[in-house]
PDB file of C-alpha atoms in Angstrom:
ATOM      1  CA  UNK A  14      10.263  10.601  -4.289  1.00 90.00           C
ATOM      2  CA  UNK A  15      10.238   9.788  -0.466  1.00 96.00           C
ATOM      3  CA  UNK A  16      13.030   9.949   1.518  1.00 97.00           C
ATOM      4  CA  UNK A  17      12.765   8.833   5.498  1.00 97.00           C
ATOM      5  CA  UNK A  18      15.509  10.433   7.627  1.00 97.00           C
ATOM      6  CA  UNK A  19      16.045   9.012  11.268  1.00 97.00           C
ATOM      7  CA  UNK A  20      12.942   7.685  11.866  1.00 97.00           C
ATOM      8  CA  UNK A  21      11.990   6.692  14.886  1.00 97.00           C
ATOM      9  CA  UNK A  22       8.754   5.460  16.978  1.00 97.00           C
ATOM     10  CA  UNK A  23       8.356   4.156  20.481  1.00 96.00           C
ATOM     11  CA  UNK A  24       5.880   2.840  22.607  1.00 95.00           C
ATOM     12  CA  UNK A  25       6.702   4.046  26.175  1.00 90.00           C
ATOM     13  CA  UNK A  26       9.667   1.870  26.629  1.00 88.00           C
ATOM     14  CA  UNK A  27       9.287  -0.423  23.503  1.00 93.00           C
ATOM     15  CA  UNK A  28      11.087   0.719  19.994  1.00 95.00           C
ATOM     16  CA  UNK A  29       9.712  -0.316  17.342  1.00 96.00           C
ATOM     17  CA  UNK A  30      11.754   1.763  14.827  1.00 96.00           C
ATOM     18  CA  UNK A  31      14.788   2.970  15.479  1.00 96.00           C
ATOM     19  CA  UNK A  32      16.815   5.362  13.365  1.00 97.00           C
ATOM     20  CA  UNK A  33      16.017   3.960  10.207  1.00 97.00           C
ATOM     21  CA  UNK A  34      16.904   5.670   6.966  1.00 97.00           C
ATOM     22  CA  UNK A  35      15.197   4.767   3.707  1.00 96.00           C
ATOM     23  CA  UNK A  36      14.704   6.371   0.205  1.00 96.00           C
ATOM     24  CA  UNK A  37      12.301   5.316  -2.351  1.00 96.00           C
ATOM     25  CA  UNK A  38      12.897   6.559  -5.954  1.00 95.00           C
ATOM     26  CA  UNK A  39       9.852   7.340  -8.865  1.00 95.00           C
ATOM     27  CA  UNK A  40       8.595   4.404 -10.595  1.00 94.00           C
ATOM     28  CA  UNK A  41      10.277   1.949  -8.822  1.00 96.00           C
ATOM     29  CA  UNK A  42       8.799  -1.256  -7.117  1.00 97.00           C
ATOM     30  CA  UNK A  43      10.388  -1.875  -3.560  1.00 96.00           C
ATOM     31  CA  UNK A  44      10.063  -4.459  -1.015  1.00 96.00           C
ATOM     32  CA  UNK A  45      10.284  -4.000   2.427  1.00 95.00           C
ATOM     33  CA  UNK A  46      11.022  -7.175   4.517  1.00 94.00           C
ATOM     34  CA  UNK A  47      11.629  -8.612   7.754  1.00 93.00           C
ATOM     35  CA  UNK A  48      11.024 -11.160  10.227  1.00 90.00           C
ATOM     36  CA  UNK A  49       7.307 -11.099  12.336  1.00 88.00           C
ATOM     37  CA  UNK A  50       7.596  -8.089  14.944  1.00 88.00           C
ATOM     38  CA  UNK A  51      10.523  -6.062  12.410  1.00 92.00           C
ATOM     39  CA  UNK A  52       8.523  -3.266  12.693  1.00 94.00           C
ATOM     40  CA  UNK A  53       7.775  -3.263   8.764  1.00 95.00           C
ATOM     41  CA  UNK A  54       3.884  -2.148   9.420  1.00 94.00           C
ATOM     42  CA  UNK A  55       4.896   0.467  11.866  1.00 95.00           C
ATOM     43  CA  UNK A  56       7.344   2.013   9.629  1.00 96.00           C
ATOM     44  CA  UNK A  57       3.923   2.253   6.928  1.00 96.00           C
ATOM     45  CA  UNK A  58       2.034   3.452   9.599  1.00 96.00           C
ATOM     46  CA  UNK A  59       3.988   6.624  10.538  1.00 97.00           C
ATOM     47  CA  UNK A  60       4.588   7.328   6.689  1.00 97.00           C
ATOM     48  CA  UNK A  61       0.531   7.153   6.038  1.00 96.00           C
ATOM     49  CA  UNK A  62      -0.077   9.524   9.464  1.00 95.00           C
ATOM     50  CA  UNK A  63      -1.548   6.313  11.603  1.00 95.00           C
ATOM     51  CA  UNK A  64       1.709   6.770  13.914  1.00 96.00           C
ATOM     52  CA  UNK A  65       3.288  10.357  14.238  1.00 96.00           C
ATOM     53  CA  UNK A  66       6.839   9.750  14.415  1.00 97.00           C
ATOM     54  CA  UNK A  67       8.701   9.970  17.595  1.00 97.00           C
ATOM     55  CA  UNK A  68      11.931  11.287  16.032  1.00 96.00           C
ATOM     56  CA  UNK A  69      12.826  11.793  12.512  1.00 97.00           C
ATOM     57  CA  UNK A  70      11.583  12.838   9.631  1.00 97.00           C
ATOM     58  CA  UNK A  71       9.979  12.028   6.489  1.00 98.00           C
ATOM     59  CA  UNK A  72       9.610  13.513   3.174  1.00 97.00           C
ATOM     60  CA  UNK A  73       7.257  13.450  -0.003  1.00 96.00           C
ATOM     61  CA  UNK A  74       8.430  14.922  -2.916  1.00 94.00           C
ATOM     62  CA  UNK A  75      10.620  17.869  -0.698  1.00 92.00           C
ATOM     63  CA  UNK A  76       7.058  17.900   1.326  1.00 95.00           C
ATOM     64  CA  UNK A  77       7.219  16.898   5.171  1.00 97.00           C
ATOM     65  CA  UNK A  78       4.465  14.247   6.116  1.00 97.00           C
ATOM     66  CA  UNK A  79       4.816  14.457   9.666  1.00 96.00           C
ATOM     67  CA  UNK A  80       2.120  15.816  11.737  1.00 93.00           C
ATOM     68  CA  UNK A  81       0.132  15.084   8.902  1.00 95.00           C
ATOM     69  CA  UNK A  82      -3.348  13.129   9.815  1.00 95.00           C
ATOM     70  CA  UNK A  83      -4.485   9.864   7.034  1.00 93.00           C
ATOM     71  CA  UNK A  84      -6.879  11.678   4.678  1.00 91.00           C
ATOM     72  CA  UNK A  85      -4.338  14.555   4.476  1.00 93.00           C
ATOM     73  CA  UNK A  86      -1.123  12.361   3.234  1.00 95.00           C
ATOM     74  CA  UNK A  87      -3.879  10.417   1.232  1.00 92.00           C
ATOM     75  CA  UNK A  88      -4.604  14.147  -0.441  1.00 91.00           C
ATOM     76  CA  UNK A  89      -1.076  13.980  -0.979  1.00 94.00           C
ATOM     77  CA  UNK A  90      -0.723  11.097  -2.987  1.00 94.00           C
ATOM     78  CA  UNK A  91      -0.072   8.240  -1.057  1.00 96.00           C
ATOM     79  CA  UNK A  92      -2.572   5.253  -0.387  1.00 95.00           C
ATOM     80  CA  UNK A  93      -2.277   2.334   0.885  1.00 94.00           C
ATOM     81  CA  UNK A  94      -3.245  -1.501   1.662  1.00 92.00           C
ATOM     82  CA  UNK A  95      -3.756  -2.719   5.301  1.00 87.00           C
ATOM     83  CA  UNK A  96      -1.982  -5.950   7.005  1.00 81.00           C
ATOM     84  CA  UNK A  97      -5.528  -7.483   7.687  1.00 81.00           C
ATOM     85  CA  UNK A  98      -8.059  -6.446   4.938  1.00 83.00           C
ATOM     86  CA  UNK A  99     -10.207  -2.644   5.948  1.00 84.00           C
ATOM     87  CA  UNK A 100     -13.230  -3.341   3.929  1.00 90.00           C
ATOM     88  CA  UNK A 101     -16.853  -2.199   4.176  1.00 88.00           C
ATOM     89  CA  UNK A 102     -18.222  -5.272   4.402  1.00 89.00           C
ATOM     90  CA  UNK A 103     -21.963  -4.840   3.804  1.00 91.00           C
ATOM     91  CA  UNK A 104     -21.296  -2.384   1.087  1.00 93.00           C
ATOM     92  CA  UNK A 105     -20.749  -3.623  -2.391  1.00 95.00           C
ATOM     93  CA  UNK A 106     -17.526  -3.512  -4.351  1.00 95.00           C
ATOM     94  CA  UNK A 107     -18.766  -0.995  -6.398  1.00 94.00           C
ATOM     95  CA  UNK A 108     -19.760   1.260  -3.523  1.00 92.00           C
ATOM     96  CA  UNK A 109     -15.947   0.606  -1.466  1.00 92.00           C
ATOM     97  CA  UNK A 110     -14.481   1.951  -4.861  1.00 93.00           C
ATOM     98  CA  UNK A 111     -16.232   4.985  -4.993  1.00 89.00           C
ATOM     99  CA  UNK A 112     -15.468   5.690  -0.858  1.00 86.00           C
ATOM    100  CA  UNK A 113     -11.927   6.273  -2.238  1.00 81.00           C
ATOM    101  CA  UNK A 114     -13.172   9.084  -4.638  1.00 78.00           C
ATOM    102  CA  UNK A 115     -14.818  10.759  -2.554  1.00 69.00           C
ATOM    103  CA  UNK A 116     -11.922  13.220  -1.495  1.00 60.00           C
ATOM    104  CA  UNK A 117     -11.531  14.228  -5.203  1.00 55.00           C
ATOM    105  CA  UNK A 118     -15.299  15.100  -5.638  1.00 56.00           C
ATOM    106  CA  UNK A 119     -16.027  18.001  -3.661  1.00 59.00           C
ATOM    107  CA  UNK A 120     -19.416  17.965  -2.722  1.00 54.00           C
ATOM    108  CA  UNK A 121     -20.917  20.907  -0.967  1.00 49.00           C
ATOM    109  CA  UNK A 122     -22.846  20.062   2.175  1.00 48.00           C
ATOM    110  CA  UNK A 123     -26.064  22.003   0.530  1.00 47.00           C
ATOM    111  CA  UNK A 124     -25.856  20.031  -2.894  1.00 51.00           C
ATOM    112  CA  UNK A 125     -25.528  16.362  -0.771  1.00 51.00           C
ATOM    113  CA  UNK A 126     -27.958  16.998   1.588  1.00 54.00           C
ATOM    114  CA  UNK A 127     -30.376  18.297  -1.400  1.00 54.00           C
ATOM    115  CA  UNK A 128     -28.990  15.674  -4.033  1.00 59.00           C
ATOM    116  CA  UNK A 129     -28.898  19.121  -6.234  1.00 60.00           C
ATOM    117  CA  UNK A 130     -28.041  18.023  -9.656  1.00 65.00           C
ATOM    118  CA  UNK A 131     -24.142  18.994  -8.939  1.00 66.00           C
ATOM    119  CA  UNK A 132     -24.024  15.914  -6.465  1.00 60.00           C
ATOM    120  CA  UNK A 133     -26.130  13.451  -8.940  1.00 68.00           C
ATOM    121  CA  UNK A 134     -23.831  14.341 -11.478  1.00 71.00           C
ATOM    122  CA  UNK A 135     -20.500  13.874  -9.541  1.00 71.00           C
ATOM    123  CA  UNK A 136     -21.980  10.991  -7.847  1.00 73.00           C
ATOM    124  CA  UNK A 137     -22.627   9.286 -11.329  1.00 80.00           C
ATOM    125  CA  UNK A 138     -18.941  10.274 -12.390  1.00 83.00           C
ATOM    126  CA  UNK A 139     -17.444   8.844  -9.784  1.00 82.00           C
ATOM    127  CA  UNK A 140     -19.683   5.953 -10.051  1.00 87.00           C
ATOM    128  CA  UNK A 141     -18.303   5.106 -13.655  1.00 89.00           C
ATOM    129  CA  UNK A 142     -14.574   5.764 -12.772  1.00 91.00           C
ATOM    130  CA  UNK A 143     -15.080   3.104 -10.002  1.00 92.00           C
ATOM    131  CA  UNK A 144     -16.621   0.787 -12.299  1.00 93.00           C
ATOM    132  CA  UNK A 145     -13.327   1.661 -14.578  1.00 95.00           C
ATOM    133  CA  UNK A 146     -10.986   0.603 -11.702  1.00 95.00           C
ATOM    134  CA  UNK A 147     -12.951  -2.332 -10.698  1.00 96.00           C
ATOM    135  CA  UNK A 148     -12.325  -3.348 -14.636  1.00 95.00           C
ATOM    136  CA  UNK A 149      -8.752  -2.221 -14.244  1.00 95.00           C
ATOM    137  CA  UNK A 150      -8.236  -4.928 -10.909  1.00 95.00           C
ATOM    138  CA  UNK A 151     -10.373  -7.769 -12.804  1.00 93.00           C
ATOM    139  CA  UNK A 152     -13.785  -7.233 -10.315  1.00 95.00           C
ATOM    140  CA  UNK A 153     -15.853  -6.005 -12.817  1.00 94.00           C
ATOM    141  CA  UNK A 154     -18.303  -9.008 -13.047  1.00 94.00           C
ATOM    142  CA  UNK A 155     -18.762  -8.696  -9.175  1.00 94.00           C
ATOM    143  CA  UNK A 156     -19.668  -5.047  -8.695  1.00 91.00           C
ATOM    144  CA  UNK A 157     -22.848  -5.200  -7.257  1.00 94.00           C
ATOM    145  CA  UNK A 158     -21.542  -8.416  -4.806  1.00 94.00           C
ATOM    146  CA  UNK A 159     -20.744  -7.517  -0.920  1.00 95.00           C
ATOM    147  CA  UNK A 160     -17.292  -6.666  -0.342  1.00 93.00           C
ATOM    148  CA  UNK A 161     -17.925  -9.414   2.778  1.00 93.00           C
ATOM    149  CA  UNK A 162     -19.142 -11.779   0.126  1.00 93.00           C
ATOM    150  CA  UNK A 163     -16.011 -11.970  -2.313  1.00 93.00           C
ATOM    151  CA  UNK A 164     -13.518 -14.440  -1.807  1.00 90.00           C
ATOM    152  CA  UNK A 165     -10.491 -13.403   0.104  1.00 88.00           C
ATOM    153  CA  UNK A 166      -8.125 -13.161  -3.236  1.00 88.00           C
ATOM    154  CA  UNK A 167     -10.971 -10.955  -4.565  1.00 92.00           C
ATOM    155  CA  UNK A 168     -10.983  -8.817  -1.355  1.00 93.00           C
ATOM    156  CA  UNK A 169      -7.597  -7.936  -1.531  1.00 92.00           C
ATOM    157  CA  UNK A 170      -7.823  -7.010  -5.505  1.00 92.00           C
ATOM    158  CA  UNK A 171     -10.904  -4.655  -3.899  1.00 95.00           C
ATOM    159  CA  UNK A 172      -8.636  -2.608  -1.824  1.00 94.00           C
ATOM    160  CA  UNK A 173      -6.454  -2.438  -4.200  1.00 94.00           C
ATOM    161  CA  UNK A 174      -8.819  -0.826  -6.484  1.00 95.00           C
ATOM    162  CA  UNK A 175     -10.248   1.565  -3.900  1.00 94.00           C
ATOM    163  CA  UNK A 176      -6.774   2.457  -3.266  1.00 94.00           C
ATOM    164  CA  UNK A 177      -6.028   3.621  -6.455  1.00 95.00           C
ATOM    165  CA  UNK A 178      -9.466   5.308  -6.867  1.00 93.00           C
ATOM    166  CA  UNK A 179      -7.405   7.965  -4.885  1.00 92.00           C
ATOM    167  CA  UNK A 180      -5.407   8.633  -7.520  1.00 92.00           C
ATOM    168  CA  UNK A 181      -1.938   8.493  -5.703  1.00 95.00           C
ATOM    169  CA  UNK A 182       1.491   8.621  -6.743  1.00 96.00           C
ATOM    170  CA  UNK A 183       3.050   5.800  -4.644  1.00 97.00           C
ATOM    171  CA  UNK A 184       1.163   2.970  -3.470  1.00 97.00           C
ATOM    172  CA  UNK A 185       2.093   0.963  -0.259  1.00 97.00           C
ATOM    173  CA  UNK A 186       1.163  -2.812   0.133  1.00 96.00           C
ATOM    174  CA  UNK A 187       0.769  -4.261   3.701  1.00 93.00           C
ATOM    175  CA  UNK A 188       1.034  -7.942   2.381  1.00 92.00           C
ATOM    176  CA  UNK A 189      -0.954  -8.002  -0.366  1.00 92.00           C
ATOM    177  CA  UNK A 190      -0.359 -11.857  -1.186  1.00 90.00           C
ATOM    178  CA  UNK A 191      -1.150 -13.132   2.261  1.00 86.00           C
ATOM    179  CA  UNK A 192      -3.179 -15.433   2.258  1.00 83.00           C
ATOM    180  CA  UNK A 193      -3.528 -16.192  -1.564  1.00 87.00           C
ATOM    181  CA  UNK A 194      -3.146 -19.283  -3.282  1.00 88.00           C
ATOM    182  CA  UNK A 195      -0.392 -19.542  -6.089  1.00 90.00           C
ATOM    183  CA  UNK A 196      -2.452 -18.562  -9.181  1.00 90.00           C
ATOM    184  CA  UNK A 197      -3.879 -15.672  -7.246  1.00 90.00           C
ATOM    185  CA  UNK A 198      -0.325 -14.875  -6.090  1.00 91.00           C
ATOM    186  CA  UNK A 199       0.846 -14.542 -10.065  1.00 92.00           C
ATOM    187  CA  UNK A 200      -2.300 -12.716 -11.020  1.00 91.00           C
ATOM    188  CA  UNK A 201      -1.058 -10.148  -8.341  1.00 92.00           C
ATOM    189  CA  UNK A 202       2.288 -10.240  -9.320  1.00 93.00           C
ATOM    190  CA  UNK A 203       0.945  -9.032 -12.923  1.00 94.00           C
ATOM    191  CA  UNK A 204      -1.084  -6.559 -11.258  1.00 94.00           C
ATOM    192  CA  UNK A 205       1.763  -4.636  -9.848  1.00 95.00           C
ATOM    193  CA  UNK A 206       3.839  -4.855 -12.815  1.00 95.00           C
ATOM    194  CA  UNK A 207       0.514  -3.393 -14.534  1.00 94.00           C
ATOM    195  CA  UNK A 208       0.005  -0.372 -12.025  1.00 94.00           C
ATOM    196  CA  UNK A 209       3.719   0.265 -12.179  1.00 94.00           C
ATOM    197  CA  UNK A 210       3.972   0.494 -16.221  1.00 94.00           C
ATOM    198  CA  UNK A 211       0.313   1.673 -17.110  1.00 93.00           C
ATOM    199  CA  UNK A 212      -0.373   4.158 -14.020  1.00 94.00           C
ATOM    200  CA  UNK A 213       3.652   5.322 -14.083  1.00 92.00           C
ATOM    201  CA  UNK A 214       3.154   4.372 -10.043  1.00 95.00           C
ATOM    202  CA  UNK A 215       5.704   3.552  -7.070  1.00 97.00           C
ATOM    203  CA  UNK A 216       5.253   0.594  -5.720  1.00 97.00           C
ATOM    204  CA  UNK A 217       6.497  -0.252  -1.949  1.00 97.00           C
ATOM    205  CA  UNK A 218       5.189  -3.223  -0.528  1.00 95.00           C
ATOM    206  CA  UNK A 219       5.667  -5.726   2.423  1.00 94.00           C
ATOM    207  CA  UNK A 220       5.867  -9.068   2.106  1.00 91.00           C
ATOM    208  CA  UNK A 221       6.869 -12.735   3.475  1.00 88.00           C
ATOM    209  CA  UNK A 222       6.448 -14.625   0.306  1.00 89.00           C
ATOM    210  CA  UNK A 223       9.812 -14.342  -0.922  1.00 88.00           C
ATOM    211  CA  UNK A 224       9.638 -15.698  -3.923  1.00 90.00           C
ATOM    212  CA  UNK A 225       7.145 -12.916  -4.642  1.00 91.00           C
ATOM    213  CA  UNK A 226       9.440 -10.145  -3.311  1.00 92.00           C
ATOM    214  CA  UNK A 227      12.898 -11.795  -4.993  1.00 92.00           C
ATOM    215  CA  UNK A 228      10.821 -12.108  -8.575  1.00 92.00           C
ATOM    216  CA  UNK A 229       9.431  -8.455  -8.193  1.00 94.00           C
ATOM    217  CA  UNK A 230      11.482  -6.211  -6.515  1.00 94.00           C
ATOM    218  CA  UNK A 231      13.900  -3.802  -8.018  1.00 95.00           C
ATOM    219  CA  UNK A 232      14.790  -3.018  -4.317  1.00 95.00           C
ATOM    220  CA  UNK A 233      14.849  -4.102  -0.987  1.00 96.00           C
ATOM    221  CA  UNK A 234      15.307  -2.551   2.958  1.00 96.00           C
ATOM    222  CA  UNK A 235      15.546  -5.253   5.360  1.00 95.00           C
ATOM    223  CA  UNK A 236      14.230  -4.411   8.963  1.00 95.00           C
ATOM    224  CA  UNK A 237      14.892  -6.343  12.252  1.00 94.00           C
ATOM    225  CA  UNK A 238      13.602  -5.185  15.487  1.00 93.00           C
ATOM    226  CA  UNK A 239      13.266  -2.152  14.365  1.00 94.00           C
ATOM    227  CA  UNK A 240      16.692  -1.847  12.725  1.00 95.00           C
ATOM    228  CA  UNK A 241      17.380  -1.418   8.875  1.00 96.00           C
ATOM    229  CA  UNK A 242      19.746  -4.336   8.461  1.00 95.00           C
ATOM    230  CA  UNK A 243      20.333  -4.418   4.829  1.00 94.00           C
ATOM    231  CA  UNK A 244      19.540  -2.795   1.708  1.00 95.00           C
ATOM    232  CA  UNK A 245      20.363  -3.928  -2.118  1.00 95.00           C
ATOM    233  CA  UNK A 246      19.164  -5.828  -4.854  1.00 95.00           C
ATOM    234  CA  UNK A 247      17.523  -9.014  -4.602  1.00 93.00           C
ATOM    235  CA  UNK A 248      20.593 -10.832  -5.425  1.00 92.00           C
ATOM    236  CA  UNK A 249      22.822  -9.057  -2.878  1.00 93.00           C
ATOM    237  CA  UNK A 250      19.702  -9.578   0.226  1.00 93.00           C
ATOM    238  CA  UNK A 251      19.501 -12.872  -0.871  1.00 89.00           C
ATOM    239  CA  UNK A 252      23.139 -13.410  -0.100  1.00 88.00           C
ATOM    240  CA  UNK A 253      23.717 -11.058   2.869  1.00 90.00           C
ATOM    241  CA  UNK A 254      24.595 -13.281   5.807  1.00 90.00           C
ATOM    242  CA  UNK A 255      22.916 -10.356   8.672  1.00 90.00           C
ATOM    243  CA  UNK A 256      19.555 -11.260   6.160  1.00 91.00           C
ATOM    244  CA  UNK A 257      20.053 -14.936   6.718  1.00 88.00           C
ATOM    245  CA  UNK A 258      20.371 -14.764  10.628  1.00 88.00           C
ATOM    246  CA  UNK A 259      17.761 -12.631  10.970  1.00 82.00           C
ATOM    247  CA  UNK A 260      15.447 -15.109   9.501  1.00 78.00           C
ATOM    248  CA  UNK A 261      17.016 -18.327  10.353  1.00 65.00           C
ATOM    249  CA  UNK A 262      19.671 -17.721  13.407  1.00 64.00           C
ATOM    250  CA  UNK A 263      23.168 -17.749  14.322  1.00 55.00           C
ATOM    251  CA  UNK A 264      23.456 -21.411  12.713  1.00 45.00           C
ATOM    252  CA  UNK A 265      22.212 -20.980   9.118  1.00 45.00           C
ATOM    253  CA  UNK A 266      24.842 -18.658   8.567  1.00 44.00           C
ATOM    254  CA  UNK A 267      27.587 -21.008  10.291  1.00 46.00           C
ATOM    255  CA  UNK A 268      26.536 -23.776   8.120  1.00 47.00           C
ATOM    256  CA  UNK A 269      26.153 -21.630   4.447  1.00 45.00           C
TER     257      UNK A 269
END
């Protein structure tokens, strides 16, 4: 489903990806780890069109993405969960859901500026599908509460939901369980195995709770500055002694 080819990004004289190759099969939930400063959020932010690529290439269903700006690879069926949360805080959760609809709705400048019965009707379409995937993330009680309001567990579920409210094929997860406490952490961990099986989604997330990624992951690609490391099953990362020093040094693989 997306296959990344020698991809590359630097920052004048600072790589933070270098030549990494990565492919994600359909249906599939992968993890994509790494110490702090691995480049993991870079390498989301060039596939999503934040970061154009300074070398390489990468490829959505036989479709190149570079070049491409946000809303355009969004159109394309990939959305997407930030590191620190991207909320509109003073808007309600109902109202952040239906933001991410907006680019299936089609409003005409005339009929929004008018409120012509074409944009009241899409507008109350899109308002029930949002209350449908606030339902779908466990917000629905909260839908008229400010996204700024919700506790942070919540928050996250929120852009969650208005990331699916885009409809996309693959989903990518900038640390979804930072931050959470362990119930909220398990309630996630059900959520993705939900969106995976109900919404026949990808999955690709990053993550440092590794209990989380070692329960969950089908998959993993292992980064260090900049570098794809490793790749394999949870069982072989676990075990892989370039993983280990990456993480803990020279001297935890010495010792194991």
């Amino acid at each position: 489903m997306l296959k990344i080819s020698n991809l590359t990004k630097k920052f004048g004289g600072l790589t933070a990806v270098c030549d990494v190759n990565i492919e994600i099969n359909a249906g599939t939930i992968t993890a994509i780890i790494g110490p702090n400063g691995a480049g993991k959020t870079t390498f989301f932010n060039m596939i999503t069109g934040v970061y154009t690529p300074t070398s390489g290439q990468i490829m959505f269903q036989n479709e190149s993405l570079v070049g491409l700006k946000p809303h355009a690879v969004s159109r394309k069926g990939i959305a997407r969960t930030f590191q620190n949360i991207r909320l509109f805080s003073s808007m309600t959760a109902l109202e952040n859901v239906m933001v991410g609809m907006h680019q299936h709705l089609n409003y005409s400048v005339l009929s929004t500026l008018l409120h012509l019965p074409t944009y009241k009707k899409k507008e109350k379409m899109a308002m029930k599908k949002a209350y449908k995937w606030l339902e779908y993330v466990g917000l629905e009680e909260l839908y008229n509460e400010e996204a700024g309001c919700l506790s942070y567990g919540a928050q996250r579920r929120l852009e969650i939901a208005r990331a699916l409210a885009t409809e996309p094929k693959i989903l990518l997860l900038d640390e979804p369980a930072a931050g959470m406490n362990p119930k909220e952490t398990k309630d996630l961990t059900n959520l993705i195995y939900q969106m995976r099986d109900d919404l026949n989604l990808t999955v690709v997330l990053i993550e440092h709770d590794m209990k989380l990624v070692m329960e969950i992951s089908e998959y993993l690609f292992v980064l260090d500055h900049g570098e794809k490391i490793a790749e394999g099953k949870p069982i072989e990362i676990r075990n892989n002694p370039k993983v280990i020093e990456a993480y803990l040094g020279k001297s935890a693989v010495t010792t194991a």
